[in-house]
Amino acid sequence: MSVRSTATIADVARQAGVSRAAVSKVIRNAYGVSDDMRRRVEAAITELGYRPSIAARAMRGSSYTLGIELPTLANNFFDTFVRGATSALAASPYQLIIAPAGPDHDNGPRAIQALADRNVDGILAVSPAVAPEWLEALGSSVPLVMIGRHDASDHYDTVVDDDLLGARLATEHLLGLGHRRIAHVTLTPEAESGLPQAPHALRTAGYRAAMERAGLAAQIVHVAPTEEATYRATLALLGADPSPTAIFAGHDELAMGALRAVAESGLTAAQCSVVGYDDTDIAAHPLISLTSVDQSAAEMGRVAVGLLLERIAGRGTPVHHVFSPSLVARASSAQCAGRH
Amino acid sequence: MSVRSTATIADVARQAGVSRAAVSKVIRNAYGVSDDMRRRVEAAITELGYRPSIAARAMRGSSYTLGIELPTLANNFFDTFVRGATSALAASPYQLIIAPAGPDHDNGPRAIQALADRNVDGILAVSPAVAPEWLEALGSSVPLVMIGRHDASDHYDTVVDDDLLGARLATEHLLGLGHRRIAHVTLTPEAESGLPQAPHALRTAGYRAAMERAGLAAQIVHVAPTEEATYRATLALLGADPSPTAIFAGHDELAMGALRAVAESGLTAAQCSVVGYDDTDIAAHPLISLTSVDQSAAEMGRVAVGLLLERIAGRGTPVHHVFSPSLVARASSAQCAGRH
DNA sequence: CTGAAAGCGCTTACAG
DNA sequence: CTGAAAGCGCTTACAG
């Protein structure tokens, strides 16, 4: 395998005794090349260890690169998503690159912009807090698929799970187990720029609606997006009177904090159940066994890449793909036994 | 914030009433520009929302991009590593992009090559199974820093933790707790292409040496690199007679499987302790509380980026940076109580 | 089917 | 300090 070839298209052309245009056609699999010419060019390419310069190609046509912006790598959901995306790209000429947004709030757009600056052929992004107008402008100049947004966009596609339904599934699961005092621990609205269509805002709405349908009072607690913050908030909840017999956490990492508080308080799942969201790998681990809402991350990755390839192929009309989440029940939720 | 500007350097030059060379100097912060000219150019850039084309810049000079190849995103170690790397880049003009290698064995070199093809200014890579010769060739044409390799390389730098020491710390920790029958569960050698200098091979050697010094017999079990495989292997170990009172796992994910088998067998840490390697976030979680060897991932990321920037700045002599790991003792390891 | 020529958007010497 | 010109390695019409 060659490493970084010093050979250019001109070298290959000379070696094969053809024009540079001919070499270009061969490497792009364009038509209008005789078998004989193709053979000679391919031989020259092998002999010289020629590799096309992506930078040069990007200036004229395609960069053969798809970029995906992620807010963090720490979330297992994204790993699964990326694997799904990669698998959908296996037979294509595209290479996937990831631009991590980093911790700062404004780094989402910055990382997305960095991808656009690099002439990627298409962008996949997870950025709940970016303004739709900015995305519309971006989508007008480069194929764009946003993950986890419920926007009714014109110039980009969206792939999202039905957060309203997911939250309903979680809440009704707990209601079905006999729980009546169910608290919802979620992110502060600012974490999503206060957008009412953002995933966690919708999950909260779904929870609230399910509680209302059951004739019960909703109890919503806002926390910083960490295990630790949820741990402390849950301890406070469990120390109150009356205290909840079940906690629906906005995502699995929060649920881990709730789980810890429950365990430390010496309570069983029957006394205080916990349900998360995302069904990350850790939720499935037998030592954790967290009931959670599954978004089928891998399938989302495949679908998102599919939409992006369609856009690259010329589709201009927006597609909004909504996945139906499902609940995976595990040991962290159990029939309500009441307290004391 | 602009999105994808259609303006080129020529547009800016026209708008500002200067030459394209002048604009180029301003955006590169090169000297030889009057204050007045700089002001006019900057005004034009803002007005037109101009953003330099990275592809065009890459053809002539720098792509302002650093690439990092990772075998997977699932490992928490890498997330921490990337955050460390990003923090070291904050003040620089470089953007970090990640090329995930994917599950297939040969995808490491493929992803690294994809970065080289894209004219990145430097490469960071985690690829234990690539041949040193290939890396030497690559390092001769692009600044390269390899993570987790003990190679005595000429044309690339290495950043690695002292796996021999880490394994010794883990083993001696268990010995100090009174354990005598300590099994080591690790990856099959093929997972590292059988390289004796590979991380897990060295950890095994470190374990073996510590056991020998204590006058004890080593017991080494090879598994596939999954929680599940380690779970089953540990169950088998615990069912044997005599069975180990402690297990040192090659990394934390394996340790999670061992932990599960121990818990399911109804054994306490005093009856069968477990120690992992990497000190991932999950190890620290109170519901898991896994004793583990810490490699200071974030610091490794910072150091690796530092070395890469030095290479980009012109250093040609190789640097091999070795980190000293430390043991983080938690509840999964305890004073040996024997069995039955 | 094949190739000469123009041009993508920058940076780099080189004059002035 | 400033700018005209060449050139980086490709692809794209356009002739032949």
CSV table of C-alpha atoms in Angstrom, one decimal, chain A residues 1-4 51-56 58-59 63-65 70 72-74 76 78-79 82-83 86 93-100 102-103 109-111 113-120 134 137-139 141-142 227 256-257 259-260 263-264 282 285-288, chain B residues 1-4 51-56 58-59 63-65 70 72-74 76 78-79 82-83 86 93-100 102-103 109-111 113-120 134 137-139 141-142 227 256-257 259-260 263-264 282 285-288:
chain,number,residue,atom,x,y,z
A,1,MET,CA,0.0,0.0,0.0
A,2,SER,CA,1.4,3.4,-0.9
A,3,VAL,CA,1.7,6.0,1.7
A,4,ARG,CA,1.9,9.5,0.3
A,51,ARG,CA,-3.0,8.6,-5.3
A,52,PRO,CA,-5.1,11.5,-6.5
A,53,SER,CA,-4.8,14.6,-4.4
A,54,ILE,CA,-8.2,15.2,-2.7
A,55,ALA,CA,-7.4,18.9,-2.4
A,56,ALA,CA,-7.0,19.3,-6.1
A,58,ALA,CA,-12.1,19.2,-4.3
A,59,MET,CA,-11.3,22.4,-6.2
A,63,SER,CA,-13.9,15.9,-2.3
A,64,TYR,CA,-15.2,12.4,-1.8
A,65,THR,CA,-15.7,13.3,1.8
A,70,LEU,CA,-20.9,15.5,16.8
A,72,THR,CA,-19.3,14.8,22.0
A,73,LEU,CA,-17.9,11.3,21.6
A,74,ALA,CA,-18.7,10.3,25.1
A,76,ASN,CA,-22.5,5.8,23.2
A,78,PHE,CA,-23.1,8.5,18.6
A,79,ASP,CA,-20.7,5.6,18.3
A,82,VAL,CA,-21.4,6.5,13.3
A,83,ARG,CA,-21.1,2.7,12.8
A,86,THR,CA,-20.1,4.0,8.0
A,93,PRO,CA,-16.3,6.3,-2.8
A,94,TYR,CA,-16.9,8.5,0.3
A,95,GLN,CA,-14.8,8.8,3.4
A,96,LEU,CA,-16.4,9.8,6.6
A,97,ILE,CA,-14.7,12.3,8.8
A,98,ILE,CA,-15.9,13.6,12.2
A,99,ALA,CA,-15.6,17.1,13.5
A,100,PRO,CA,-16.0,17.0,17.3
A,102,GLY,CA,-16.0,20.3,21.9
A,103,PRO,CA,-17.5,21.5,25.2
A,109,PRO,CA,-21.7,25.8,14.3
A,110,ARG,CA,-18.0,26.3,14.4
A,111,ALA,CA,-17.3,22.6,13.7
A,113,GLN,CA,-18.5,25.5,9.4
A,114,ALA,CA,-15.1,23.9,9.5
A,115,LEU,CA,-16.5,21.0,7.5
A,116,ALA,CA,-18.1,23.3,5.0
A,117,ASP,CA,-14.8,25.2,4.7
A,118,ARG,CA,-13.2,21.9,3.8
A,119,ASN,CA,-15.5,21.4,0.8
A,120,VAL,CA,-17.1,18.2,2.1
A,134,TRP,CA,-28.5,29.4,9.8
A,137,ALA,CA,-28.5,29.0,4.7
A,138,LEU,CA,-26.0,26.3,5.0
A,139,GLY,CA,-28.4,23.7,3.5
A,141,SER,CA,-25.1,25.6,-0.4
A,142,VAL,CA,-24.2,22.1,0.7
A,227,GLU,CA,-24.6,12.2,36.2
A,256,MET,CA,-27.2,6.7,35.8
A,257,GLY,CA,-27.1,9.4,38.5
A,259,LEU,CA,-29.9,5.0,39.7
A,260,ARG,CA,-26.9,5.8,42.0
A,263,ALA,CA,-29.1,2.5,45.3
A,264,GLU,CA,-27.4,4.6,47.9
A,282,ILE,CA,-24.2,0.8,29.5
A,285,HIS,CA,-25.1,-4.0,31.0
A,286,PRO,CA,-26.3,-6.6,33.6
A,287,LEU,CA,-24.8,-4.7,36.5
A,288,ILE,CA,-26.8,-1.6,35.5
B,1,MET,CA,-21.7,34.0,10.9
B,2,SER,CA,-21.3,33.2,7.3
B,3,VAL,CA,-22.1,29.8,6.0
B,4,ARG,CA,-20.5,28.9,2.7
B,51,ARG,CA,-14.1,32.4,3.9
B,52,PRO,CA,-10.8,31.0,2.4
B,53,SER,CA,-11.2,27.7,0.6
B,54,ILE,CA,-9.3,25.1,2.5
B,55,ALA,CA,-8.9,23.0,-0.6
B,56,ALA,CA,-7.2,25.8,-2.5
B,58,ALA,CA,-4.1,22.9,0.9
B,59,MET,CA,-2.8,22.8,-2.7
B,63,SER,CA,-4.7,22.7,5.1
B,64,TYR,CA,-4.9,23.9,8.7
B,65,THR,CA,-6.2,20.5,9.5
B,70,LEU,CA,-9.2,6.0,16.0
B,72,THR,CA,-13.4,3.0,17.6
B,73,LEU,CA,-15.4,5.7,19.4
B,74,ALA,CA,-16.9,3.3,21.9
B,76,ASN,CA,-14.2,6.3,26.7
B,78,PHE,CA,-10.5,8.0,23.2
B,79,ASP,CA,-13.1,10.6,24.0
B,82,VAL,CA,-9.6,13.8,21.9
B,83,ARG,CA,-10.7,16.4,24.5
B,86,THR,CA,-8.6,19.7,21.3
B,93,PRO,CA,-5.4,27.8,13.6
B,94,TYR,CA,-5.8,24.0,13.3
B,95,GLN,CA,-9.1,22.1,13.1
B,96,LEU,CA,-9.1,18.5,14.3
B,97,ILE,CA,-10.9,15.9,12.3
B,98,ILE,CA,-11.4,12.2,13.2
B,99,ALA,CA,-11.3,9.3,10.8
B,100,PRO,CA,-12.9,6.3,12.5
B,102,GLY,CA,-14.3,0.9,11.6
B,103,PRO,CA,-14.5,-2.7,12.7
B,109,PRO,CA,-4.2,1.9,7.6
B,110,ARG,CA,-7.1,2.7,5.3
B,111,ALA,CA,-8.4,5.5,7.6
B,113,GLN,CA,-4.3,6.8,4.3
B,114,ALA,CA,-7.6,8.7,3.9
B,115,LEU,CA,-6.2,11.4,6.1
B,116,ALA,CA,-2.9,11.6,4.2
B,117,ASP,CA,-4.8,11.8,0.9
B,118,ARG,CA,-6.7,14.8,2.3
B,119,ASN,CA,-3.4,16.7,2.8
B,120,VAL,CA,-3.8,17.1,6.6
B,134,TRP,CA,4.6,1.4,6.7
B,137,ALA,CA,7.3,5.6,5.2
B,138,LEU,CA,4.2,7.6,6.1
B,139,GLY,CA,6.2,9.5,8.7
B,141,SER,CA,6.2,12.4,4.2
B,142,VAL,CA,3.8,13.8,6.8
B,227,GLU,CA,-17.5,-8.0,27.6
B,256,MET,CA,-16.8,-5.3,33.1
B,257,GLY,CA,-17.5,-8.9,31.9
B,259,LEU,CA,-17.3,-8.2,37.2
B,260,ARG,CA,-20.6,-9.4,35.9
B,263,ALA,CA,-21.5,-10.7,40.8
B,264,GLU,CA,-23.7,-13.4,39.3
B,282,ILE,CA,-17.6,3.7,33.7
B,285,HIS,CA,-19.2,5.1,38.4
B,286,PRO,CA,-20.2,4.2,42.0
B,287,LEU,CA,-22.4,1.4,40.8
B,288,ILE,CA,-19.4,-0.2,39.2
